[in-house]
Tab-separated table of C-alpha atoms (C1' of nucleotides) in Angstrom:
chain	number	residue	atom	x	y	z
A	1	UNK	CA	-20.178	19.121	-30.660
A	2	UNK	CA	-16.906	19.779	-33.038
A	3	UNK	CA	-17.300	23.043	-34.408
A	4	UNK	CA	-16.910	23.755	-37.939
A	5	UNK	CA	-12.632	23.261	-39.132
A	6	UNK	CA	-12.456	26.922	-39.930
A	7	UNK	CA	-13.776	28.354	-36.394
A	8	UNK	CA	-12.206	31.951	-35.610
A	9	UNK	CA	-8.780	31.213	-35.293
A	10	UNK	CA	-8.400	34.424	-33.461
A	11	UNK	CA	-11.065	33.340	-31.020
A	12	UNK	CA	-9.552	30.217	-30.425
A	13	UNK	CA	-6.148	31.441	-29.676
A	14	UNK	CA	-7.756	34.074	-27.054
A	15	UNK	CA	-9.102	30.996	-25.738
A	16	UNK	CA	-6.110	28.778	-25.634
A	17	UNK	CA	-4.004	31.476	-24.253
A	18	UNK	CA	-6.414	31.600	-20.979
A	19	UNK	CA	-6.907	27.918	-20.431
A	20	UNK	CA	-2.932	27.271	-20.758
A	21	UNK	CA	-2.581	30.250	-18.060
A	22	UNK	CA	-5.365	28.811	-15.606
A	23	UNK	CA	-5.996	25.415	-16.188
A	24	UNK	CA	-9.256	23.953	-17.025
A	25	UNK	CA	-10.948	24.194	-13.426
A	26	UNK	CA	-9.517	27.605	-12.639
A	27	UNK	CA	-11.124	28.935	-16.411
A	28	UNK	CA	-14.022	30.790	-15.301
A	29	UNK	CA	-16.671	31.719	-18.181
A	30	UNK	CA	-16.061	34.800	-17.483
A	31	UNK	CA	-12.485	34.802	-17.952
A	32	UNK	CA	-13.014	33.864	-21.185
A	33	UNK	CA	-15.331	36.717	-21.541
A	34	UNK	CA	-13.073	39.368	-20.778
A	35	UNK	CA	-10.402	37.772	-23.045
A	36	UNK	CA	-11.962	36.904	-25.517
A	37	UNK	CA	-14.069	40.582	-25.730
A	38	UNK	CA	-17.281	38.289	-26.437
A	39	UNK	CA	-20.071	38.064	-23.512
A	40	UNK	CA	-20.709	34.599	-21.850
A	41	UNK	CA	-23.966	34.188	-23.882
A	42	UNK	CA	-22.022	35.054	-27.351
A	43	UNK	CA	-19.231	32.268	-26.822
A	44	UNK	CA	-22.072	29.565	-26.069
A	45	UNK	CA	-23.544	30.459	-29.655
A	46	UNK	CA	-20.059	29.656	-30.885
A	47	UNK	CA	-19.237	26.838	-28.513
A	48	UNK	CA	-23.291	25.571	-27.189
A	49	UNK	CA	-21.794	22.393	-25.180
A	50	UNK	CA	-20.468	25.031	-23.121
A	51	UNK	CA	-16.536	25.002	-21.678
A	52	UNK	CA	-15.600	21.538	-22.216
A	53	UNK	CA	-16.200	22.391	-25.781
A	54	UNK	CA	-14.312	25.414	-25.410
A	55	UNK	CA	-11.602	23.815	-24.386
A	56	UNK	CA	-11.849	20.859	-26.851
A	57	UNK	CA	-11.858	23.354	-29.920
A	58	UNK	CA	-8.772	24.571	-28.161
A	59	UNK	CA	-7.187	21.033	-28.072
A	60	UNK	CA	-8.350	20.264	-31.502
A	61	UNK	CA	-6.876	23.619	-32.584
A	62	UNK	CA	-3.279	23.013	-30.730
A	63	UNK	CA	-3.373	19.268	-32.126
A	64	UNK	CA	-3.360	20.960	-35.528
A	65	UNK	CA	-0.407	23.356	-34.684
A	66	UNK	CA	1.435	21.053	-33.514
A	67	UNK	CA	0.850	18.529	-36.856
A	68	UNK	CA	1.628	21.400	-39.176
A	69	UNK	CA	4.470	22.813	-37.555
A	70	UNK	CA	6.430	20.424	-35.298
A	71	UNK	CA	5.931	16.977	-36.789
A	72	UNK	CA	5.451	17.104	-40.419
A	73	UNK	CA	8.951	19.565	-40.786
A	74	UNK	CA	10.360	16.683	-38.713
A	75	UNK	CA	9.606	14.084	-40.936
A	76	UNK	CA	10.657	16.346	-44.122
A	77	UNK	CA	13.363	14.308	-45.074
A	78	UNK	CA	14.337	16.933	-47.679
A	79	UNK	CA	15.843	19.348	-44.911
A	80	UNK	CA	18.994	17.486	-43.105
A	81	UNK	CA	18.078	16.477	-39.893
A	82	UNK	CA	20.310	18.928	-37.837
A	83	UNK	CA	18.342	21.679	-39.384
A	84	UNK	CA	15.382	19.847	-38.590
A	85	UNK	CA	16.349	19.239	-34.765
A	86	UNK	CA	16.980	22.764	-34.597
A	87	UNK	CA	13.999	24.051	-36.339
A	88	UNK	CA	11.780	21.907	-33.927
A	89	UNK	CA	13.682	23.920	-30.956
A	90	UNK	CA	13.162	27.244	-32.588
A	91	UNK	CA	9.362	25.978	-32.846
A	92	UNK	CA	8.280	25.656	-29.207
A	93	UNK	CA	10.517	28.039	-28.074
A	94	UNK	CA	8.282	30.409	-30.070
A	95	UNK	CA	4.972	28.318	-28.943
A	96	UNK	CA	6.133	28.392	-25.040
A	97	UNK	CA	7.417	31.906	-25.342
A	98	UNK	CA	10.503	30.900	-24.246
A	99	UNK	CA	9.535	29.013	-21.236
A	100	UNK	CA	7.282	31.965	-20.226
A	101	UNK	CA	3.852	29.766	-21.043
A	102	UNK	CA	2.578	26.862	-20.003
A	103	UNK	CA	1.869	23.606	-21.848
A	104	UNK	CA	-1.529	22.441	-21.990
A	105	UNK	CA	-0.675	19.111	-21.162
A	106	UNK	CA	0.941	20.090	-18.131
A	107	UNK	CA	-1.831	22.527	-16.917
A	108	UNK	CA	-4.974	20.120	-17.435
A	109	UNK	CA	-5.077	18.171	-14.510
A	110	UNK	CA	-8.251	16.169	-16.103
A	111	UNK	CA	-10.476	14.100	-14.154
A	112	UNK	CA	-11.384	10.343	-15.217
A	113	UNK	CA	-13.893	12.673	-16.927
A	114	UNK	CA	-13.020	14.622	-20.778
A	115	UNK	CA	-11.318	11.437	-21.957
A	116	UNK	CA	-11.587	11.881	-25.088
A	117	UNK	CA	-9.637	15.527	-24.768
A	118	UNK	CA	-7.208	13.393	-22.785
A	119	UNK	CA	-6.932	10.702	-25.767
A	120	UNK	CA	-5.894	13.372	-28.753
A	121	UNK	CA	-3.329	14.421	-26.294
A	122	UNK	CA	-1.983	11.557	-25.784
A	123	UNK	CA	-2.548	10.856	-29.468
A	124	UNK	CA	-0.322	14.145	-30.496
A	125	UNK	CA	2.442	12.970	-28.232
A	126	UNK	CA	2.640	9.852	-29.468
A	127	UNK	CA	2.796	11.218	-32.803
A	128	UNK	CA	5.786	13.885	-31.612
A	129	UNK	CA	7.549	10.975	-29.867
A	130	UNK	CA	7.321	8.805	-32.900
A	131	UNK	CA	8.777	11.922	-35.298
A	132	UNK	CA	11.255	12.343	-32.967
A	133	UNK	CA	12.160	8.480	-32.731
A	134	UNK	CA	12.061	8.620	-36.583
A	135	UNK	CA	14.776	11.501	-36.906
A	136	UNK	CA	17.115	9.924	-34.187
A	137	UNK	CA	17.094	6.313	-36.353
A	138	UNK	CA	17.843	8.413	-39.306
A	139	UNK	CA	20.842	9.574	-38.077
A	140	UNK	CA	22.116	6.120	-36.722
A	141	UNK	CA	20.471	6.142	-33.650
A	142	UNK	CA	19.572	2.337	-32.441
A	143	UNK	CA	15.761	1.329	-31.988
A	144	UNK	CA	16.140	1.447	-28.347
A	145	UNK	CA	18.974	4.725	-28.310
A	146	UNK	CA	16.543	6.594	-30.896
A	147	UNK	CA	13.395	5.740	-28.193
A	148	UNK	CA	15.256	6.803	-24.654
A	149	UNK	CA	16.447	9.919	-26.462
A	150	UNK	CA	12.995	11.405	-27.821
A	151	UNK	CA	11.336	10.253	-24.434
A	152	UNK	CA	13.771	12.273	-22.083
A	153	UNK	CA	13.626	15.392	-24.639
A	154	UNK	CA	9.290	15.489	-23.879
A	155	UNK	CA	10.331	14.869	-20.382
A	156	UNK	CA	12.652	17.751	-20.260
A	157	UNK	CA	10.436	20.218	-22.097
A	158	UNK	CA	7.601	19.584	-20.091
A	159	UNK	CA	10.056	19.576	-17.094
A	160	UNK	CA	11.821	22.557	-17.780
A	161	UNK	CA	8.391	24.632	-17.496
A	162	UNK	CA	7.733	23.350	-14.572
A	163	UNK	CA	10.498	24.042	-12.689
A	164	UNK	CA	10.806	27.967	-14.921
A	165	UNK	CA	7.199	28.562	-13.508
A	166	UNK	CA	8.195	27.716	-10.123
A	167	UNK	CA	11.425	29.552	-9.841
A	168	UNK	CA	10.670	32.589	-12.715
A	169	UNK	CA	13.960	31.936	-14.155
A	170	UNK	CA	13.703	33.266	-17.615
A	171	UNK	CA	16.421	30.970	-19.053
A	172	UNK	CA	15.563	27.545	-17.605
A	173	UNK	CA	13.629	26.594	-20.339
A	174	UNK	CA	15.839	27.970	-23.096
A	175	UNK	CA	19.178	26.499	-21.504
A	176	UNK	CA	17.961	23.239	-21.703
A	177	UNK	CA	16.821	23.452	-24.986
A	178	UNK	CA	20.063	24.560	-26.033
A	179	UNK	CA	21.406	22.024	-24.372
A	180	UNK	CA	19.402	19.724	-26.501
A	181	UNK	CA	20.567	20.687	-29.709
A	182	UNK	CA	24.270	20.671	-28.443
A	183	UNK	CA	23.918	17.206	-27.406
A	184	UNK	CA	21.909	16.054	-30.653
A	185	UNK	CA	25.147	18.085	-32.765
A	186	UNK	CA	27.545	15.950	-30.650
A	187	UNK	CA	26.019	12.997	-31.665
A	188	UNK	CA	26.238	13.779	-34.876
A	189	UNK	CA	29.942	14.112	-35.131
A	190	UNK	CA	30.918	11.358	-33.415
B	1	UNK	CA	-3.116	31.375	9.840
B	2	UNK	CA	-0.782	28.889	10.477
B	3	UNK	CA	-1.454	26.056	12.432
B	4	UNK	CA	0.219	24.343	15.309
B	5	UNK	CA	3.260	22.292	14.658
B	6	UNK	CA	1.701	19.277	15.513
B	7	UNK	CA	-1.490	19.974	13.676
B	8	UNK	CA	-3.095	15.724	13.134
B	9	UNK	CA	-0.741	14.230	10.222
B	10	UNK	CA	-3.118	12.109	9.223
B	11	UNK	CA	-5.690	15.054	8.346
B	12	UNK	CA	-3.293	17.279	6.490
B	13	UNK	CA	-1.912	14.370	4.413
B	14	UNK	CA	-5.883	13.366	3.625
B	15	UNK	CA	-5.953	17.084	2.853
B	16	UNK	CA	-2.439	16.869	0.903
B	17	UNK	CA	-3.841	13.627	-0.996
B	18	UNK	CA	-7.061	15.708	-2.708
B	19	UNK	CA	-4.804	18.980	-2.894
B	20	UNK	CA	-1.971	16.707	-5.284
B	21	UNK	CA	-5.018	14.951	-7.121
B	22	UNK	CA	-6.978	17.640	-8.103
B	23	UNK	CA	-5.180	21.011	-7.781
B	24	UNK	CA	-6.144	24.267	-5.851
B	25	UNK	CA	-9.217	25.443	-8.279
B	26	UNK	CA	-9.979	21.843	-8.670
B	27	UNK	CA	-10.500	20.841	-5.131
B	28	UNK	CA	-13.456	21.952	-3.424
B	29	UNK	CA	-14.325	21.960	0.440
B	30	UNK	CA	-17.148	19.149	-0.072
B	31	UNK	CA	-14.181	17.086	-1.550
B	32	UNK	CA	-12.004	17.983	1.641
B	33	UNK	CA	-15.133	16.893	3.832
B	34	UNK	CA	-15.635	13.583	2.153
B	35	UNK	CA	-11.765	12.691	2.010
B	36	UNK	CA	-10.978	13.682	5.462
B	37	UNK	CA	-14.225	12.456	7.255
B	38	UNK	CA	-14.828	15.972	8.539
B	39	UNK	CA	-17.718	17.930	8.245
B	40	UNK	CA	-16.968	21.151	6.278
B	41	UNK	CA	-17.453	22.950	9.145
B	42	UNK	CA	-15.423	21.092	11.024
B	43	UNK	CA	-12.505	21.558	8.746
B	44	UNK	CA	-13.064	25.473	9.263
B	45	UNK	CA	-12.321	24.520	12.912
B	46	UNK	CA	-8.842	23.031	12.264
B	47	UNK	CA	-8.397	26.075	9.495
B	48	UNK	CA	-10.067	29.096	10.650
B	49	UNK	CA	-8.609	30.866	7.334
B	50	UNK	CA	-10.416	28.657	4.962
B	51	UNK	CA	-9.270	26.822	1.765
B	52	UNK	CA	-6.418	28.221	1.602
B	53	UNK	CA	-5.084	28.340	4.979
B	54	UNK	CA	-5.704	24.175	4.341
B	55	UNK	CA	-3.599	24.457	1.120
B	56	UNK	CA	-0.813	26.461	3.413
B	57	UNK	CA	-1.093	23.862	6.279
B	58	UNK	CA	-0.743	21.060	3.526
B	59	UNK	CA	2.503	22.801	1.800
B	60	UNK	CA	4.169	23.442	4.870
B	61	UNK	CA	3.600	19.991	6.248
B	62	UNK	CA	5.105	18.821	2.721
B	63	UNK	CA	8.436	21.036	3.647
B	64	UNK	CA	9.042	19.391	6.550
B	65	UNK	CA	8.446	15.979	4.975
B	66	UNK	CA	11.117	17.334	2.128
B	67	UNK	CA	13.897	18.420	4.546
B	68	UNK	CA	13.424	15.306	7.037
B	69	UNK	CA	13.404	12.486	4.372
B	70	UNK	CA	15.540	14.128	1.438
B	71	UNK	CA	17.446	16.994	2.040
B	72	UNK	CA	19.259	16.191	5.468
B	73	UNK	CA	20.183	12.392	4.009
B	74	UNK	CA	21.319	13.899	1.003
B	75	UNK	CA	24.217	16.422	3.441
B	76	UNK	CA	24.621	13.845	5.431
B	77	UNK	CA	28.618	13.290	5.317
B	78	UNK	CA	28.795	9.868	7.225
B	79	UNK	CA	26.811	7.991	4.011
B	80	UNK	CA	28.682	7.062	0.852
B	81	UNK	CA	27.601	9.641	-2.247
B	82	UNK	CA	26.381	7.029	-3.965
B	83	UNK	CA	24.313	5.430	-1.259
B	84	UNK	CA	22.820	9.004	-0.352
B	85	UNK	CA	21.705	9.432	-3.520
B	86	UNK	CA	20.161	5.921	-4.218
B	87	UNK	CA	18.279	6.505	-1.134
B	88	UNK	CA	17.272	9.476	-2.095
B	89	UNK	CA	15.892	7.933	-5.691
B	90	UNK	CA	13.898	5.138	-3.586
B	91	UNK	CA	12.150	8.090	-1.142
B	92	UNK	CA	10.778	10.133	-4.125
B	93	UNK	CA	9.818	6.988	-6.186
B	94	UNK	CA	7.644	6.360	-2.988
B	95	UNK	CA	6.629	10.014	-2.398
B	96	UNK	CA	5.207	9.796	-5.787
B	97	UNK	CA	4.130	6.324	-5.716
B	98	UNK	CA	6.669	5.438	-8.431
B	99	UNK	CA	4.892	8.175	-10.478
B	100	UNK	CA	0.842	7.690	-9.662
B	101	UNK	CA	0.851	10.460	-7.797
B	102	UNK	CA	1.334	14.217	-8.480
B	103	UNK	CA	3.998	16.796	-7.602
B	104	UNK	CA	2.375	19.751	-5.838
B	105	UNK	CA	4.493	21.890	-7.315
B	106	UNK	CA	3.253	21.047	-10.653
B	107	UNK	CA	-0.513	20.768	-10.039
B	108	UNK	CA	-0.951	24.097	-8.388
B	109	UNK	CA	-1.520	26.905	-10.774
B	110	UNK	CA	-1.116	29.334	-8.524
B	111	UNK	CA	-1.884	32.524	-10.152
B	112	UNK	CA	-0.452	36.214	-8.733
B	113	UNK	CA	-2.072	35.481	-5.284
B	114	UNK	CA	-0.976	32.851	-2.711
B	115	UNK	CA	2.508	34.517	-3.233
B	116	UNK	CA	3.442	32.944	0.527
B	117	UNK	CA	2.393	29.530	-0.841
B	118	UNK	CA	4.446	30.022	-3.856
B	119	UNK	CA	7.378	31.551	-2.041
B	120	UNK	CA	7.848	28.461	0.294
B	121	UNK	CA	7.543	26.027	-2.326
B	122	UNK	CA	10.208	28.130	-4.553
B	123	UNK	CA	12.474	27.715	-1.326
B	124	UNK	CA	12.023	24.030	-0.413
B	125	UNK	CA	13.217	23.687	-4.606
B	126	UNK	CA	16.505	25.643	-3.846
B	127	UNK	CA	16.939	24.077	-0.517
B	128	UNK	CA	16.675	20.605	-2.527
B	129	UNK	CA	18.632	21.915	-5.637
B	130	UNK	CA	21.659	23.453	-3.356
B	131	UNK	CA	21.850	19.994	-1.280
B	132	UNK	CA	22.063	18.225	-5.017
B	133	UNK	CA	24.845	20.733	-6.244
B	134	UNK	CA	26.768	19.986	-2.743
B	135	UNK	CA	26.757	16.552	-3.477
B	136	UNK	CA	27.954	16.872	-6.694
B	137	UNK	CA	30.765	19.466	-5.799
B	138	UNK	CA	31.636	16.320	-3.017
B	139	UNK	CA	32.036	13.571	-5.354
B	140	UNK	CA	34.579	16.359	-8.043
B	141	UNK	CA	32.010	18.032	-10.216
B	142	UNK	CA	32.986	21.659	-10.691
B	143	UNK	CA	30.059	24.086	-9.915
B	144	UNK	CA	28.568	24.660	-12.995
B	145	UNK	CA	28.693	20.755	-13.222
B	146	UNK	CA	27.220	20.060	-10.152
B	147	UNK	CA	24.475	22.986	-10.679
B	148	UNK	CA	23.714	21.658	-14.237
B	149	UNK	CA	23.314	18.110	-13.271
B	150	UNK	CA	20.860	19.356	-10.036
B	151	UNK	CA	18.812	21.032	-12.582
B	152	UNK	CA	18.486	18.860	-14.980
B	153	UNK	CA	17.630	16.096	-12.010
B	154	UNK	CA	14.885	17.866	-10.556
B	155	UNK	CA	13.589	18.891	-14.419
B	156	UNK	CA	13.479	15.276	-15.118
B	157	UNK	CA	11.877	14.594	-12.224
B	158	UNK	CA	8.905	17.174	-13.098
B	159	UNK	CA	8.635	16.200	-16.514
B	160	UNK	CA	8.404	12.550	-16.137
B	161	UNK	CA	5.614	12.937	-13.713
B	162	UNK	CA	3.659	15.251	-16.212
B	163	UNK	CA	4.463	12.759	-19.152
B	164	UNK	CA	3.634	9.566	-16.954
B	165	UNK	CA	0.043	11.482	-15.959
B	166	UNK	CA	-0.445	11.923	-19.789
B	167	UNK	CA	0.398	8.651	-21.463
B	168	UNK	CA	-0.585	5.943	-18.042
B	169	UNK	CA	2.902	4.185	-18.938
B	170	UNK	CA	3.517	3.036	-15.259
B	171	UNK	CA	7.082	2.823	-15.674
B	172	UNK	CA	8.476	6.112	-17.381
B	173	UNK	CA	8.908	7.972	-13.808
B	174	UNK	CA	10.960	4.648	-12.508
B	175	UNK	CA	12.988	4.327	-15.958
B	176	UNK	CA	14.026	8.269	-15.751
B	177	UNK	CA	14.684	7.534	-11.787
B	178	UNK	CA	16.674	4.265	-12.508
B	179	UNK	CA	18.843	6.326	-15.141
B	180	UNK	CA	19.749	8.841	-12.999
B	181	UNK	CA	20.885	6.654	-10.966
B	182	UNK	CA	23.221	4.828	-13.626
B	183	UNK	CA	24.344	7.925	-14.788
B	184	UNK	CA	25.480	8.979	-11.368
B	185	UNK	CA	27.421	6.043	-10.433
B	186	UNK	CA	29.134	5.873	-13.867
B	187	UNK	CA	30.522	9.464	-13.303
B	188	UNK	CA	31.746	8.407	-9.917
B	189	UNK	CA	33.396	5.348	-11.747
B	190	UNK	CA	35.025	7.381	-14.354
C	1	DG	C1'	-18.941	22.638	33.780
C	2	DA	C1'	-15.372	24.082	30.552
C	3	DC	C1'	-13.689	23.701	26.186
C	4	DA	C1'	-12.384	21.488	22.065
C	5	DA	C1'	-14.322	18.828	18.309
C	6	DT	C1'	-17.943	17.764	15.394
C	7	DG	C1'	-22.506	18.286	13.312
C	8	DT	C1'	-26.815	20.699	11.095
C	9	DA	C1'	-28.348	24.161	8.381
C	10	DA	C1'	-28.018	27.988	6.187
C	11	DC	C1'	-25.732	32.274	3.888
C	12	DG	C1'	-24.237	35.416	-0.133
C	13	DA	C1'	-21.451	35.064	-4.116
C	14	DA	C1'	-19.830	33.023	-8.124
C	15	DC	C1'	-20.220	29.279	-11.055
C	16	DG	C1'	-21.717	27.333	-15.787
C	17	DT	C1'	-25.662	27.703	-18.469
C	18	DT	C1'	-30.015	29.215	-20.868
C	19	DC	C1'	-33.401	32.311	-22.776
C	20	DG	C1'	-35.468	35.974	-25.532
C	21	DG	C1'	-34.324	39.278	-28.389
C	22	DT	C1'	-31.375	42.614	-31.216
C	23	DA	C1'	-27.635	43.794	-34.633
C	24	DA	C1'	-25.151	42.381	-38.603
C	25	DT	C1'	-24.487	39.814	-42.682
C	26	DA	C1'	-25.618	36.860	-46.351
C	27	DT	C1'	-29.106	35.054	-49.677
C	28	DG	C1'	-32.943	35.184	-52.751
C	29	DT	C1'	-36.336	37.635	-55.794
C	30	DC	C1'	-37.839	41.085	-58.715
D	1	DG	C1'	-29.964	47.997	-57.489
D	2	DA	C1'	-33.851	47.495	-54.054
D	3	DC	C1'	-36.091	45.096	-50.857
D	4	DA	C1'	-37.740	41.123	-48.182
D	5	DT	C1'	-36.020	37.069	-45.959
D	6	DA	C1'	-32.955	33.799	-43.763
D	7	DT	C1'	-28.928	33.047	-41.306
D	8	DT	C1'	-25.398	34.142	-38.343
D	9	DA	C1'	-23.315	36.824	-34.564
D	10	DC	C1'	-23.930	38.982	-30.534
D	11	DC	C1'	-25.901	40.710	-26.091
D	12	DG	C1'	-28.440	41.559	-21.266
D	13	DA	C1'	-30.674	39.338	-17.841
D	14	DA	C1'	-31.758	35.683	-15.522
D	15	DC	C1'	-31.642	30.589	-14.246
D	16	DG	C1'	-30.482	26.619	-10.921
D	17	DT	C1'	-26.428	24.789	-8.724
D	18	DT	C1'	-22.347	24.714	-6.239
D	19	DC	C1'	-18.903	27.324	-4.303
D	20	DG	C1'	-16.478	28.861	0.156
D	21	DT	C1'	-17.963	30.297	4.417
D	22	DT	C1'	-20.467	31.038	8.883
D	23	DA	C1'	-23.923	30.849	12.924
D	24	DC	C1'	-25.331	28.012	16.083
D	25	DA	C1'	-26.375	23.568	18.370
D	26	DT	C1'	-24.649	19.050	19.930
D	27	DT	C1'	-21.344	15.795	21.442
D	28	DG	C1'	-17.155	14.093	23.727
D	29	DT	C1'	-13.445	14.566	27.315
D	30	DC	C1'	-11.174	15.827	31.351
DNA sequence: GACAATGTAACGAACGTTCGGTAATATGTC
DNA sequence: GACATATTACCGAACGTTCGTTACATTGTC
């Protein structure tokens, strides 16, 4: 069952930051115990569907984040889009710690099972694709130029953490974000 | 410990099939039993070491799959660049059925332990990377060209997988794949 | 009959979950 | 303000199930 809007937010960041690190099926209760400093018995009181609610609060939680912080500034059409761009890097770079955490979307290898976890994610990318393909029109982008650009920028976030968990390399992740915002800024003076 | 060389193919890539689907923490030994046809027990007779002695088997058998089918075609000097890496394109779009499928590398959330696991994986990526950068370097990109374009290949790669698991789109792996491809012969037309 | 391959049946441990009850905090009543 | 009463937060101990694994018997092959 959704939990109340204003759960813990301390809580659910404890339990974020363990789900992102082991994925749903390797989140053991008792991981979330230990980082959470709660017993098993205690988090069930807050969460009594048990983990998939856990992890749903999480979801809901991140969906939220990622509203307030990535695609509303995006869409602030106050602030010039350069500095919007690069505000949106600065962002997850902060949220991923530079490459060094996962994405939750990447870890969560769901089942045909928690589909409705699976739909809000889907959901919230849409909704970052569509900012994104918003900002690139904005700045003369074509329909089609503005879409093929804000799909291969997901692609190469999620990518890049990939390939920085597999290798360690600190600086994967943040070399091809800077990479990003070069290209965007070359765009832009043409 | 590790297997014969010639350990049955078709068992390790039943094994390789759940393993991709369904992660390490994800897949369990019934699942093994009912996707390979074996008895549990009868897996521990192929892999005296267990689960992850399977996993191992599984990895390495993917290694030899990566050298054999993409890395010696891609150093092969008697091809054409451009027809090396074409074929290259059309062998991963059918290692990953054209993006159903999952990269190992990205489902396994291997945490501190299985460092061997981890270790030959993060060598088979280099191995791949280096024979990218060589055949950059062969048709005039410098080395940092050459090693940027690698990276960002095998990023995109990842992150199209990951974003093609998340939305369903069936055709976001192939787009990214058939881009690559454009982009590669236009900088050997320029 | 030797030996590899497979099967049956069970093991202890860890899993997610539940229960009964205690501490802490808020609410109501005078 | 004092005290009784709900309500919420938390905990220890156990539950049934499934996990990975193993002991041992049976089958197939040469």
């Amino acid at each position: 069952m959704a939990q109340q809007a204003n759960e813990n937010t301390v809580l659910i960041e404890a339990l974020f930051d363990i789900f992102r690190n082991h994925g749903y099926e390797g989140t053991t209760i008792s991981l979330l115990s230990e980082g959470t400093g709660l017993q098993k018995s205690s988090l069930y009181h807050h969460f009594p569907a048990g983990k998939e609610d856990m992890l749903k609060a999480v979801v809901v939680y991140v969906s939220m984040q990622v509203h307030k912080h990535i695609i509303t500034p995006l869409l602030d059409t106050q602030e010039k889009p350069e500095k919007r761009f690069s505000n949106m890097i600065a962002t997850i770079k902060a949220f991923y710690s530079d490459g060094r955490k996962n994405c939750l979307l990447n870890v969560l290898n769901l089942g045909e099972a928690k589909a409705e976890i699976k739909e809000l994610q889907n959901y919230d990318y849409n909704a970052w694709l569509n900012a994104l393909i918003q900002l690139g029109k904005e700045v003369g982008m074509s329909l089609q130029e503005a879409t093929e650009w804000s799909e291969r920028f997901l692609i190469v976030v999620e990518g890049a953490l990939v390939i920085q968990r597999l290798t360690g390399n600190k600086l994967t992740f943040e070399k091809q974000m800077e990479y990003e915002k070069n290209q965007f800024q070359q765009f832009l003076n043409q």
